[in-house]
Tab-separated table of C-alpha atoms in Angstrom:
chain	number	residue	atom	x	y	z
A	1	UNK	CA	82.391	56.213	74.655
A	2	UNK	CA	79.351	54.336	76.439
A	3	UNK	CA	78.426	55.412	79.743
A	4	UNK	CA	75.967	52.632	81.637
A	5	UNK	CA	72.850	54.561	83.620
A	6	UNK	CA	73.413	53.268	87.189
A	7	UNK	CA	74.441	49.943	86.089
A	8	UNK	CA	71.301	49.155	83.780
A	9	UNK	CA	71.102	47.674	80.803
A	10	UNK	CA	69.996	51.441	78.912
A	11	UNK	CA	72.791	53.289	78.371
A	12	UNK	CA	74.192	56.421	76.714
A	13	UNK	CA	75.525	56.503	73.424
A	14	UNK	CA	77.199	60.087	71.694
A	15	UNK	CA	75.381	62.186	69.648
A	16	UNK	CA	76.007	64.488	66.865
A	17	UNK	CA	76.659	68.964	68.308
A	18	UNK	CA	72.930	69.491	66.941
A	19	UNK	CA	71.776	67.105	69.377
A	20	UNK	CA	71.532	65.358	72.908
A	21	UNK	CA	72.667	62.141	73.878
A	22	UNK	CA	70.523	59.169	73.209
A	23	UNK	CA	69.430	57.077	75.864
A	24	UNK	CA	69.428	53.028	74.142
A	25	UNK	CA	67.021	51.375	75.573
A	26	UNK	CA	66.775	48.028	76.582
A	27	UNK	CA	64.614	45.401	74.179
A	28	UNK	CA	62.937	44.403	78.156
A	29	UNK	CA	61.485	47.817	78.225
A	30	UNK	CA	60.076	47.961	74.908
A	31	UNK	CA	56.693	47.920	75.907
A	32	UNK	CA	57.382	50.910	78.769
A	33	UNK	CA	58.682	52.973	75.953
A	34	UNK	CA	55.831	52.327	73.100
A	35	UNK	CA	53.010	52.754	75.645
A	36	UNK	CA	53.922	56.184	76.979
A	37	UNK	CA	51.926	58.945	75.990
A	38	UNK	CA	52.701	61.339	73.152
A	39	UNK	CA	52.625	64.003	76.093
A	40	UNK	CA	55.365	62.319	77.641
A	41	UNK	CA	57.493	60.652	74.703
A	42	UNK	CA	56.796	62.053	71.601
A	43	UNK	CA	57.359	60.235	68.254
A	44	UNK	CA	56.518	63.080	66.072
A	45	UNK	CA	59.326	65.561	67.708
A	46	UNK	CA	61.789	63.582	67.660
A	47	UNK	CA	60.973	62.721	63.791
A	48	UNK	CA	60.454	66.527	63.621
A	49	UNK	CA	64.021	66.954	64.909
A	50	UNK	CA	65.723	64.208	62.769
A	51	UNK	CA	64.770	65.905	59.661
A	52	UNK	CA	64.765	69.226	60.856
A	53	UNK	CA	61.252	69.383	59.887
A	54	UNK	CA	60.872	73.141	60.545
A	55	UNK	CA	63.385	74.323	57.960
A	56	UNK	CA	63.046	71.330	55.073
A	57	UNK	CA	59.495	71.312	54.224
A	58	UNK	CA	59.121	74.179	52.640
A	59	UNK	CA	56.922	75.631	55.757
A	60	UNK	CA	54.778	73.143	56.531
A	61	UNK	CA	54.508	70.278	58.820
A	62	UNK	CA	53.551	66.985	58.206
A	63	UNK	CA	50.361	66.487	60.474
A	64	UNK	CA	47.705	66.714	57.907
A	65	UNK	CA	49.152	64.769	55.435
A	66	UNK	CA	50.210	61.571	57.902
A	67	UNK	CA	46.639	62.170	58.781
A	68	UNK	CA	45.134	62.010	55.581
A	69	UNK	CA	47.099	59.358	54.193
A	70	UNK	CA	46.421	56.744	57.450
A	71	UNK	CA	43.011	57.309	57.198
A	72	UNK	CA	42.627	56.698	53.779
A	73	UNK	CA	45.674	54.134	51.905
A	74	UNK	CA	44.526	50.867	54.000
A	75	UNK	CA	41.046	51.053	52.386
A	76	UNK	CA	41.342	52.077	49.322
A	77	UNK	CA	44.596	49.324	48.642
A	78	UNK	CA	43.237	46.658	47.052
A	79	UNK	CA	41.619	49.146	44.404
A	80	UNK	CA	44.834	50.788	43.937
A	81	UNK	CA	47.132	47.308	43.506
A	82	UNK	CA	45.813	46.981	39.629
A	83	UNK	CA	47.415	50.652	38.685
A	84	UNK	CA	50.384	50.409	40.592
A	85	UNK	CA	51.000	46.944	38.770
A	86	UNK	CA	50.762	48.538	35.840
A	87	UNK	CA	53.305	51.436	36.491
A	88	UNK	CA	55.692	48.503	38.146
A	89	UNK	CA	55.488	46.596	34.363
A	90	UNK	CA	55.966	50.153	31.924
A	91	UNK	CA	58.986	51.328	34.377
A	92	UNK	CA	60.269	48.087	34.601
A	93	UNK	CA	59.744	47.656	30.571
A	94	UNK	CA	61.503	50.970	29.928
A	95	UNK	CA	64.902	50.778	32.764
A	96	UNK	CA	65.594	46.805	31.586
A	97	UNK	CA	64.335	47.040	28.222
A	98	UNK	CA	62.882	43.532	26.220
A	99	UNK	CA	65.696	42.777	24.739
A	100	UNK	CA	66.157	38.894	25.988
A	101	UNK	CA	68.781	38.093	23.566
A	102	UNK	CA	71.595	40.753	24.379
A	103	UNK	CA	73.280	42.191	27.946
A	104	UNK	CA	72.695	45.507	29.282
A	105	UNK	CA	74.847	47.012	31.881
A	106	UNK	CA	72.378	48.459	34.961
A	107	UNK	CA	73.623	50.623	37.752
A	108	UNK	CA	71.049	48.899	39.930
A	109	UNK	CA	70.588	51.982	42.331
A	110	UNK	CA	69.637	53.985	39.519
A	111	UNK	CA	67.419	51.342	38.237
A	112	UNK	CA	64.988	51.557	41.066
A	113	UNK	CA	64.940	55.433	41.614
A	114	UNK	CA	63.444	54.768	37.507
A	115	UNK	CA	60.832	52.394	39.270
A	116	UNK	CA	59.900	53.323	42.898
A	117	UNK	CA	59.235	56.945	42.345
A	118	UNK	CA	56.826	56.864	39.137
A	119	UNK	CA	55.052	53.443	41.212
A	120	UNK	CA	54.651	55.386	43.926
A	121	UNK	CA	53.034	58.245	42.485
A	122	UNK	CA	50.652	56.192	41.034
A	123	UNK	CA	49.098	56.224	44.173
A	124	UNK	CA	50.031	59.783	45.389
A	125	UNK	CA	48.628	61.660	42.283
A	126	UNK	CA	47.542	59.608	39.341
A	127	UNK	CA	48.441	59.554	36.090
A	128	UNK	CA	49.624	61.874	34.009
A	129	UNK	CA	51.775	62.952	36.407
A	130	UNK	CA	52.986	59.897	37.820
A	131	UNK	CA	54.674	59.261	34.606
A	132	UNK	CA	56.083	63.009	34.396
A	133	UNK	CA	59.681	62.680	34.476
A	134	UNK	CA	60.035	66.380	35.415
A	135	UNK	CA	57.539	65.970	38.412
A	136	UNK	CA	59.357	62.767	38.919
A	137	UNK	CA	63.184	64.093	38.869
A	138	UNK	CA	62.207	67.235	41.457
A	139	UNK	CA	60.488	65.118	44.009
A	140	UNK	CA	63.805	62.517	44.125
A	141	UNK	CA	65.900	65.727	44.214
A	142	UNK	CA	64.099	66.990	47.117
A	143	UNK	CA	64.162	63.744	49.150
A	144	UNK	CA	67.889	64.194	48.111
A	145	UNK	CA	67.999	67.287	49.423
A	146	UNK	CA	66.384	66.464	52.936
A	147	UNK	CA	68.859	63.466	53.630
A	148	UNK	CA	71.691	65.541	52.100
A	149	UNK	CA	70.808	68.546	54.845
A	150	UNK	CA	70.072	66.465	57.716
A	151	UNK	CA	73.760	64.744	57.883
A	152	UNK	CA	74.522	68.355	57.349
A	153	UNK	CA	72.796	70.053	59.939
A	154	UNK	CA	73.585	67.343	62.666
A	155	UNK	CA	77.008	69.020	62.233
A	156	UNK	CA	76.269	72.296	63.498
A	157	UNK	CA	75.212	73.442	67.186
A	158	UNK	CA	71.425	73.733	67.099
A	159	UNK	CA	71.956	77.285	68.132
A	160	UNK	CA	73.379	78.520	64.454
A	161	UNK	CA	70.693	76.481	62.469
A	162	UNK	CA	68.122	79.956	62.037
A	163	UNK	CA	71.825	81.243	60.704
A	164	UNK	CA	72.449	78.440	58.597
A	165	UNK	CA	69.532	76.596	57.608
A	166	UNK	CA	67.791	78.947	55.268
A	167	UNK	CA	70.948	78.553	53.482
A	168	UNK	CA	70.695	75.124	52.593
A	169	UNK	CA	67.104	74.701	52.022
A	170	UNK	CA	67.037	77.167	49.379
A	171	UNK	CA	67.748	73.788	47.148
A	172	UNK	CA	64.086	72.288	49.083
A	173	UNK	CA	62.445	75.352	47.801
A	174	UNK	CA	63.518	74.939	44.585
A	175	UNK	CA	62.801	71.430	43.597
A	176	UNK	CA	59.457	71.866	45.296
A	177	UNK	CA	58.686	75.056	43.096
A	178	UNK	CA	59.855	72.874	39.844
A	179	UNK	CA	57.374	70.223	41.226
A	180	UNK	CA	54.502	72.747	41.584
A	181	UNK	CA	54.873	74.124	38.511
A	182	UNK	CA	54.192	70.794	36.483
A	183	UNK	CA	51.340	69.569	39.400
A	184	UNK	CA	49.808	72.872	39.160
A	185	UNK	CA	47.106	72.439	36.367
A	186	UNK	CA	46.105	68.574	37.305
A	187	UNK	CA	45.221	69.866	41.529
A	188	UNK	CA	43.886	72.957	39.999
A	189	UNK	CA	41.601	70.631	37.678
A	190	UNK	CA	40.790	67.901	40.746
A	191	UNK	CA	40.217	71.334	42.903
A	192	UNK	CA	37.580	72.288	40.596
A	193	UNK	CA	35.574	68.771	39.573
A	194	UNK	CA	35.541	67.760	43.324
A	195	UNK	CA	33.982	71.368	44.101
A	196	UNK	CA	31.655	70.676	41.611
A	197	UNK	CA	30.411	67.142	42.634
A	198	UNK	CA	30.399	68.208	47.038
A	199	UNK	CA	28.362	70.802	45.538
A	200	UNK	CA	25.866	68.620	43.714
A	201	UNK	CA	26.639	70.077	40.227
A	202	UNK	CA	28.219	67.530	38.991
A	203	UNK	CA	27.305	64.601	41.793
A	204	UNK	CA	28.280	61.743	39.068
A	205	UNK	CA	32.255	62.511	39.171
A	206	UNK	CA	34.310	59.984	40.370
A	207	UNK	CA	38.105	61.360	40.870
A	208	UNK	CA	40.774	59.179	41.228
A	209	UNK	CA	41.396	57.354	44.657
A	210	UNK	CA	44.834	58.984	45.796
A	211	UNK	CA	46.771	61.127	47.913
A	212	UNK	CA	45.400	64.677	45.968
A	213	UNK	CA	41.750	63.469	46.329
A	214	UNK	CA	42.522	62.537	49.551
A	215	UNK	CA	43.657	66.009	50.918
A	216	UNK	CA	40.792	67.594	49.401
A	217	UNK	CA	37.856	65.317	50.986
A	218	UNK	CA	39.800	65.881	54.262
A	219	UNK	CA	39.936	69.117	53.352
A	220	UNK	CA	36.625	69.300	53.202
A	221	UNK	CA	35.091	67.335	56.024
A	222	UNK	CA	37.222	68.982	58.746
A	223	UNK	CA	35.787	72.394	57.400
A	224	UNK	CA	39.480	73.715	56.079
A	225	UNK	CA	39.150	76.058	53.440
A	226	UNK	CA	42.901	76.583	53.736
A	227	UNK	CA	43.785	73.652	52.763
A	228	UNK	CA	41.793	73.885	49.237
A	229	UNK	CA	44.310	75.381	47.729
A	230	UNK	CA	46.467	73.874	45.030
A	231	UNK	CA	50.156	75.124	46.567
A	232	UNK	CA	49.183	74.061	49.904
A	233	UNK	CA	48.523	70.233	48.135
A	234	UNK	CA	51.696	70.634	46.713
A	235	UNK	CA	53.573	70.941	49.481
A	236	UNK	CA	51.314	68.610	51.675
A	237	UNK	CA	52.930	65.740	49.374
A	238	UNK	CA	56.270	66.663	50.116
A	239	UNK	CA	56.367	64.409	53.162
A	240	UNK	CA	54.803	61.292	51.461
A	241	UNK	CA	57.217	61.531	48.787
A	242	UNK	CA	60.008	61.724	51.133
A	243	UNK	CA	58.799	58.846	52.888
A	244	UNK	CA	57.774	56.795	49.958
A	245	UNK	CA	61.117	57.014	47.636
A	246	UNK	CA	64.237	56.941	49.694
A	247	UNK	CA	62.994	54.351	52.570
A	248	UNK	CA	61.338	51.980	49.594
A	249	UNK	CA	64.414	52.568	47.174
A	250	UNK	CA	67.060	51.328	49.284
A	251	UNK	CA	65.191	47.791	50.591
A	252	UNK	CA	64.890	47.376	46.982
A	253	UNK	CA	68.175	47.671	46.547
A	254	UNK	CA	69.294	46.088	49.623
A	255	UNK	CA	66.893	42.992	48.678
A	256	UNK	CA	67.687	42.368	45.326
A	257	UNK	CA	72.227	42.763	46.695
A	258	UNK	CA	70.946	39.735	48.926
A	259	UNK	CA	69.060	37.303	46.516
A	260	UNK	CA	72.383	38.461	43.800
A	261	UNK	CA	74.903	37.210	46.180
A	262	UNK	CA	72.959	34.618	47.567
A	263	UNK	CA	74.383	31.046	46.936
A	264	UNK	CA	72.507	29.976	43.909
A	265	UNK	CA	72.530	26.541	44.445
A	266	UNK	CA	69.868	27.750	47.145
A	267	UNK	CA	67.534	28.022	44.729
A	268	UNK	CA	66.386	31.310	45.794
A	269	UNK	CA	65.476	33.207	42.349
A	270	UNK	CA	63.697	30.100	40.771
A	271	UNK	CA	61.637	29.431	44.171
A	272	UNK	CA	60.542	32.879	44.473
A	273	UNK	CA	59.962	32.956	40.352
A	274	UNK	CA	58.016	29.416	40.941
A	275	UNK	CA	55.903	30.993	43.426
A	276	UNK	CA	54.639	34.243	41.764
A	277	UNK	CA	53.732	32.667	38.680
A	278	UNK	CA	51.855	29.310	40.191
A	279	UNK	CA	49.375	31.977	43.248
A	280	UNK	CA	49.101	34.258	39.926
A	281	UNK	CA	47.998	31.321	37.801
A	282	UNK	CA	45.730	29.812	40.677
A	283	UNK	CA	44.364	33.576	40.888
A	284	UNK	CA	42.978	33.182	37.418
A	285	UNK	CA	43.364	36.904	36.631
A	286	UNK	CA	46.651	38.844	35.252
A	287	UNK	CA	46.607	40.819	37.661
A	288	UNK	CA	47.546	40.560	41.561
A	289	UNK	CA	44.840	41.348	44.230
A	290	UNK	CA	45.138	41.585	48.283
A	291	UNK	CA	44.933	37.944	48.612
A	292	UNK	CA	46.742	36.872	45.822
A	293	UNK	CA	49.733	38.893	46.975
A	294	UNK	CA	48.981	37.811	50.714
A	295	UNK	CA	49.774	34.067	49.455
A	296	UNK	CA	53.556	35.230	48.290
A	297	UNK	CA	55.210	33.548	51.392
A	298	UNK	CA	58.552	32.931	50.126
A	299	UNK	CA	58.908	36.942	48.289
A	300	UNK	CA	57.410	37.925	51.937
A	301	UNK	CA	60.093	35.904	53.647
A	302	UNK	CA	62.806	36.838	51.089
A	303	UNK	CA	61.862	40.798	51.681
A	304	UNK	CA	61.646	40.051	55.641
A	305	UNK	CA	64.833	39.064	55.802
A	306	UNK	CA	66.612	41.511	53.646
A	307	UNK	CA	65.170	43.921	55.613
A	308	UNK	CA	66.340	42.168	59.126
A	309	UNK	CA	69.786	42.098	57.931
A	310	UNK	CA	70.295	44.635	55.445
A	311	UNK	CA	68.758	47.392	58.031
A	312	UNK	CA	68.804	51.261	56.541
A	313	UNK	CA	70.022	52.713	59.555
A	314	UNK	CA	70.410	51.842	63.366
A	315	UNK	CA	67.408	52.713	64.758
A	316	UNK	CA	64.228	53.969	63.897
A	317	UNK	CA	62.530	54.023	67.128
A	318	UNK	CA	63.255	57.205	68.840
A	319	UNK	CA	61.250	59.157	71.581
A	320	UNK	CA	61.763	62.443	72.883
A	321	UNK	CA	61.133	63.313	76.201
A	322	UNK	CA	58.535	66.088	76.265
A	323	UNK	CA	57.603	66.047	79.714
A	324	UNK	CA	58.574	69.517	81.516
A	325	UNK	CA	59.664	66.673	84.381
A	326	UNK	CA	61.419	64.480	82.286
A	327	UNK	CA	60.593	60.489	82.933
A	328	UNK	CA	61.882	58.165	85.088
A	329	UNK	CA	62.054	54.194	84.536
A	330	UNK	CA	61.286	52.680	87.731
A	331	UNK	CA	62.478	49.177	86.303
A	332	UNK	CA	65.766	50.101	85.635
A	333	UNK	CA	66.088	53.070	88.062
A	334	UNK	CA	67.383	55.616	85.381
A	335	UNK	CA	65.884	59.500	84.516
A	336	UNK	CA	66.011	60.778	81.417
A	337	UNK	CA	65.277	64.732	81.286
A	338	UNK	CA	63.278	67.127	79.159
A	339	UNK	CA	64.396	66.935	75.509
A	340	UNK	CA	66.358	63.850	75.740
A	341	UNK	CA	66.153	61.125	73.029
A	342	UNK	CA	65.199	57.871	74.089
A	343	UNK	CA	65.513	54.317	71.022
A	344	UNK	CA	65.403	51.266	70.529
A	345	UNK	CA	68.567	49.542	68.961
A	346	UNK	CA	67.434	47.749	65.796
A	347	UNK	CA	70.610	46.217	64.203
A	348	UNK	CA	71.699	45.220	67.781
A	349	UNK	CA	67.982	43.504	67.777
A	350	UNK	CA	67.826	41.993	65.008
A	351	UNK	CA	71.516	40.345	64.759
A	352	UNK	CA	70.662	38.817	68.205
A	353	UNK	CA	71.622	35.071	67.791
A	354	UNK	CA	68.857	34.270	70.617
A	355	UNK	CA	66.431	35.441	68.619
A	356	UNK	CA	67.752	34.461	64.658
A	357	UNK	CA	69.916	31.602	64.583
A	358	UNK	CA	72.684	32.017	62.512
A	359	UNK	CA	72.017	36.134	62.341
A	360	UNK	CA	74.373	37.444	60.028
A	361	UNK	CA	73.580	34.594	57.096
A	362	UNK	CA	71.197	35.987	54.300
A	363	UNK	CA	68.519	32.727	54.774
A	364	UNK	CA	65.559	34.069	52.073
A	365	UNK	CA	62.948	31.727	53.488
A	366	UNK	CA	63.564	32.227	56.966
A	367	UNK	CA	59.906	33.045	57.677
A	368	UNK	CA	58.091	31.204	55.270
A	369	UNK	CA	58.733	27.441	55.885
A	370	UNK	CA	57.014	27.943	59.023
A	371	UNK	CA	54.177	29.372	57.227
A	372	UNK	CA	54.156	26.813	54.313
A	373	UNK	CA	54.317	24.050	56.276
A	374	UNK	CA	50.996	25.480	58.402
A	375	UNK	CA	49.538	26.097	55.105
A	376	UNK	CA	49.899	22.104	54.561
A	377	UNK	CA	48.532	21.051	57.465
A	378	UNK	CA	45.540	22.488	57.028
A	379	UNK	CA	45.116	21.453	53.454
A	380	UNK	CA	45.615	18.263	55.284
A	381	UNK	CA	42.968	18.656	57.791
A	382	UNK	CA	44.857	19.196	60.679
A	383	UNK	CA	42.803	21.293	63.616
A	384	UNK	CA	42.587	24.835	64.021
A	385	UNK	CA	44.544	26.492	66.502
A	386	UNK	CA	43.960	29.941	66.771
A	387	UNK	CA	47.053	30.624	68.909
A	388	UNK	CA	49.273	29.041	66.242
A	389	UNK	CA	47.256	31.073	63.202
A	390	UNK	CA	47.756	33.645	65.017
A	391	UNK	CA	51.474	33.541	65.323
A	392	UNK	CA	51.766	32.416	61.795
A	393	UNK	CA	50.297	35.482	60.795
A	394	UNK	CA	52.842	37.455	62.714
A	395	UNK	CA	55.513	35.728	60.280
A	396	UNK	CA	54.430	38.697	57.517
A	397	UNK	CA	56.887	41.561	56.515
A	398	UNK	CA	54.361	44.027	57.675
A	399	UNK	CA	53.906	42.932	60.659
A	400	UNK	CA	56.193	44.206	63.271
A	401	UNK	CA	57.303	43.748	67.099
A	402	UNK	CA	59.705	44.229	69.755
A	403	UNK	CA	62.165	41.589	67.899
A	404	UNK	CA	61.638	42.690	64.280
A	405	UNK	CA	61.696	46.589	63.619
A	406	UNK	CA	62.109	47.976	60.094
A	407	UNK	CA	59.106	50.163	60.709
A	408	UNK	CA	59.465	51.151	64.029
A	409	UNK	CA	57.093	49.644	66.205
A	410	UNK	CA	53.703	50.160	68.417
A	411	UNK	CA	50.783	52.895	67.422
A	412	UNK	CA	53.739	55.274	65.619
A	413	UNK	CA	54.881	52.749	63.188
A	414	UNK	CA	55.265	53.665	59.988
């Protein structure tokens, strides 16, 4: 089933009618792959092609929005970390209840799709809608929908999909129109009251900091008129929603299976409950902040690691070749045409015993001993070393490289 390129270490692994082979490649040429050129390997086609982007979205891509949204979510966070806190406690309040003195069964799957999607939206359009259970249901039944029709479309040859396609996104089209229909009114207000303070009519308005206002200042300093329009919005959150639920619901999940089945003389629940409560205390607020939450190193570590073992899929590095020419890896001596796929094998990477001892153990605080006992060192007055800060930082869940890939990796991570 494998075929070896030439003897390398890439080699060829079967792919589903719809598409090409992939090409694996090699953790060595890592850095070869990330620093081609978008002209050569391109990130967004092959993500384009893995969710067959041109018949799920409801006709539009998902430039703008990725545009908008990196620009944007890294500088507004630490304003936005007291309302999604608050969303976190009223779902969490209303899935588990407060009743400490009697058991509730909880289909824990179902628990977080209650949680992650009304969080979420807290950031992608406010409130009142981020607590609409309508506008809530349709946007989980569309990311439904676009998993659902990718597994089916990798079944067919990618010569019937214009035959088949509009078929099965009808259900896309749908959902998004049930989604539009309850959004409607709130863009249509934002639409007007940011119109009305560009236009120095109303200069004192301050809208809410997320994705909606977002669109429409971008909207607005790249000169696009047709993007000021309240069904274009709607379907410009389409692919943050996508991204947002599904990806974030199941390393809840997986996280939370881990810590459960964990050995609890470990002591993994009451460390991680120890921590939280002592950084919040020491924070002298009730509610978390950027550097409050940056102090979390165990529920980073615990996180990290479900997300190491407990990966979501394979891969999630792919390339595809979009050089007319194709591209050659002088390293290895292999070629890999025109509209090949090219990735890098996560779950082979990250259940490498040279790189994780013991690989295939859930061990919570992997990561953060390291980074507790720096933390004591230099309460102790031990002497910077930037090199070893450095790499310390590195320890985070965020923080990505050619060993640790949960978000992809290089400039296209996600």
């Amino acid at each position: 089933m494998v075929q070896y390129i030439k003897k390398g270490h890439a080699f060829v692994v079967p792919s589903s009618p719809s598409r090409p082979h992939e090409i694996v490649v090699p953790r060595s040429q890592t850095a070869w792959l990330l620093e081609q050129p978008d002209r050569i390997l391109s990130a967004q086609q092959a993500q384009k092609d893995a969710l067959y982007s041109d018949y799920q979205f409801v006709g539009e891509d998902d430039h703008f929005s990725v545009q908008t949204i990196h620009r944007n979510l890294a500088r507004h966070l630490p304003g936005l970390i007291p309302g999604v806190q608050e969303e976190i406690q009223d779902a969490i309040d209303k899935i588990f209840g407060k009743d400490t003195e009697n058991w509730k069964s909880i289909n824990l799957f179902e628990a977080w799709l209650g949680i992650i999607p009304q969080t979420t939206n807290r950031v992608i359009v406010s409130r009142p809608l981020c607590r609409d259970k309508e506008f809530l249901d349709s946007q989980v039944a569309f990311a439904d929908a676009v998993v659902r029709n990718s597994i089916i479309f990798n079944m067919f040859p990618r010569v019937l999909l214009p035959l088949v396609a509009p078929f099965f996104v009808l259900s896309n089209w749908w959902h998004w129109r049930r989604s539009y229909l309850r959004s409607k009114d709130v863009i249509e207000e934002r639409l007007r009251a940011m119109e009305r303070k560009i236009s120095g009519v109303d200069p004192s308005y301050e809208p809410p900091e997320d994705m909606v206002t977002w669109l429409i200042r971008q909207a607005y300093a790249d000169n696009l008129k047709s993007e000021l329009d309240p069904v274009k919005i709607s379907k410009r959150l389409l692919p943050i929603e996508f991204a947002a639920i599904h990806t974030t619901v199941m390393a809840g999940h997986n996280l939370l299976l881990d810590l459960f089945s964990s050995d609890p003389k470990l002591g993994y629940l009451d460390a991680i409950r120890e921590e939280t409560a002592r950084v919040l205390a020491e924070s002298g607020s009730t509610f978390w902040t950027k550097q409050s939450l940056s102090r979390l190193y165990r529920t980073d570590s615990a996180i990290k690691e479900s997300l190491r073992l407990s990966h979501m899929a394979r891969a999630l590095t792919h390339r595809k070749v979009a050089a007319p020419e194709g591209i050659t890896n002088a390293a290895e001596g292999w070629h890999a045409p025109h509209g090949a796929y090219l990735m890098l094998d996560l779950a082979g990477t990250h259940r490498d015993p040279d790189l994780y001892p013991d690989p295939d153990r859930y061990n919570a605080f992997r990561f953060s001993r390291v980074r507790e006992e720096w933390e004591a060192s230099r309460k102790e007055g031990a002497a910077a070393d930037s090199d070893e800060e450095l790499r310390i930082m590195r320890l985070g869940m965020v923080t990505t490289s050619p060993e640790y890939l949960p978000f992809s990796h290089g400039r296209h991570a996600w």
